[in-house]
Amino acid sequence: MGLTRVPGLLFGGDYNPEQWPEEVWDQDVRLMAEAGVNVVTVAVFSWSRLETAPGVFDFGWLDRILDLLHAHGIAVDLATATATPPPWLVRRHPGLPPVDAAGTRLEFGSRQGYCPSSPVFREGTRRLARAMAERYRDHPALVLWHVGNEYGDHTVECFCEESARDFRRWLQARYGTLDGLNAAWGTSCWGQHYTDWTQLAPPRKAPGPVNPAQVLDWRRFSSDALLACFEAEREVLKEVTPDIPVTTNFMSILHHLDYWKWAAAEDVVSDDAYPDPADPRAAVKAALSYDLMRSLKQQPWLLLESAPGAVSWRAVNVPKEPGVMRLHSLQALAHGSDGVMFFQWRQARYGPEKFHSAMLPHGGTDTRQWRETLALGADVRRLAGVAGSGTRAEVALLLDWESWWGLEAPESLPSDRLRLHALLLSWYAPLHARGIAVDLAPPGRDLSGYKVVIAPNLYLCTAEQAADLAAFPGRLVVGPFSGVVDAADQVHAGGPPGPLRELLGLRVEEFWPIPDGLTQDVLAQDVPAEGAPTPGAPGRGAPGLGGRTLTARTWSEWLELDDAHVLARYRGGPLDGRPAVTRRGAVTYLGCLLDDPSPVLDEVLDAAGVTGVTGAKPPAGVEACRRGDHLFLLNHGAAAATVPLPASGTDLLTGRHLHGSVVIAPRDAVVLKL
Ligand code: GAL
């Protein structure tokens, strides 16, 4: 069973018929059918056109377009239309728009103009969601509910009084008593002891740094407050249309929302992905976020929005060169998406997105864009058999949003240069280059099926999380500045790595961030043979690291070893001769950030017997992914690449039977059915 009842892969995009005269609709559906579009997302920003006054609904135009789409065999991902409250609602309730940290209430005139805690907003969205669900519950075009739109895009948080009340309720539920809150927030520092709940407020703009424990709880609360908006609508939809799956479109790896929690509340994970065509690392960044999407519910997901060409919201919006739309779309399929969808179907003639690319551009059908849209539709049909298939990964990267929030708290850390996305990428990129499948995992997920688990950073690490890691039977790699604080952002007794101390066999005595622009040499030692008896003793020459000079940047630590081998030491600089990379049993710890952790990673992967999906490292620029019995080979490079094949099979894109090896042109791809 696919994500929806549409067979095969989904192909389509956002469709905004309300921006066009109805004469255009006939041409739209005809061209959609020609391109093989089988689903469109409708009504995302239509609240003001559907509820024109309080309780006054005008569904006529939506009825007509849904009927027309259905008549042409096109299914609908129907938005609940709540992404932008209408002007009449905003004017009647001036407290509805969000307030920023400095106390300014934001004006109407854009989108997402709501305070997430506003009862008026939540009640309004439930009313509209119910009206939509009751009206279209039996409409044959309806296959998926699309709640809101990109929660956390423009409105991440709101600092108004309503939000303050909601935050207090949230804090009361978390801590029960003010004593509990005062202890957790460490309010004895800087004279912040609270004596009444009404004294508590969001971390608004203050004279100096705000209490980081307060900020951490605010991040938790703000993610939960938006999630409550989603859940309020979802509840109505499930009541009226229990069989229609519900999604809301995620924004790849978004700092502000704990997507583990969010994904648990939806039926289908969907993502909006806009890799920058001008970014040479676009492919690897996209791959990382797609793997997160697949991992969120450990099932296929849906690329619900992507750009056919240029976007309109960067400072410089570079189009996609010929072939790149196809390549990027195939990449999402390779990483588990059960469809390829775009923003948007027809290019707008007005509004902030009139220069954003579309499947059908201003120039119409005699354009490169349209020809590529047609060709992609045909490719997607050829790959229908991919739908529903999964990926088996032997390596997992740990990602914990609460720890991320703590790590990137403003103005209270030894260095503000440790950014989680960059840390994840630094490990993910070499795995990706080797063609190794990677899952992401939250702390607490069962890791026993993996051979290697990497925690790029676990700044916030509880005793329970540490115990879970200690129980992991495979090879574990832990990055620096981990095990530092508990769930309340308080430094663990005895200092870092807190509850990880026994597992890592060391203490971090001092943090030693490296100033910008400087580097630190790290000299690798031989890797000790497995089970080497004497901690601290030089290794016995297992292949791998010995003698190489690695480069650390941004971060280093003064380590004191209790019971660990040294895999690399600092050479020169303030930590000259001290351990930089260590190992205890199957656990490797890095006390520094290496420019390229590949040597350490390769040694761990080789010892664990992890190879890429093709059995060997693919040529530079070639991405290799396996989904079920499909092998995707994508050439992101600028030159043709010869890729050895692990088995023979048929390339579904061309129908050729391939064996031995295949030459893939730049921006071309092969999808081998093994
Ligand atoms: C997304 C959004 C769409 C559209 C698109 C343009 O963030 O959900 O509505 O604005 O960006 O790239």
XYZ file of C-alpha atoms and ligand atoms in Angstrom, residues 14 44-45 111 149-150 153 249 251 272 274 305 311-313 343 353 356, ligand 1:
30
model
C 0.925 23.041 -5.886
C -3.071 26.070 0.566
C -3.611 29.811 0.954
C 1.326 34.881 5.158
C 1.756 24.966 5.322
C 5.370 24.790 6.357
C 8.594 29.016 8.105
C 4.868 19.760 4.656
C 11.083 22.118 5.675
C 9.640 20.770 0.799
C 14.887 23.620 -2.217
C 7.424 20.717 -2.974
C 13.175 30.048 -6.537
C 12.331 33.677 -5.797
C 13.335 34.056 -2.170
C 5.926 24.459 -6.217
C 6.412 34.463 -6.286
C 9.510 31.547 -9.003
C 7.621 27.066 0.171
C 6.145 27.329 0.367
C 5.419 27.528 -0.948
C 6.223 28.450 -1.823
C 7.588 27.881 -2.017
C 8.455 28.681 -2.945
O 8.354 27.446 1.273
O 5.535 26.268 1.061
O 4.147 28.049 -0.684
O 6.276 29.698 -1.229
O 8.225 27.823 -0.788
O 9.760 28.157 -3.018
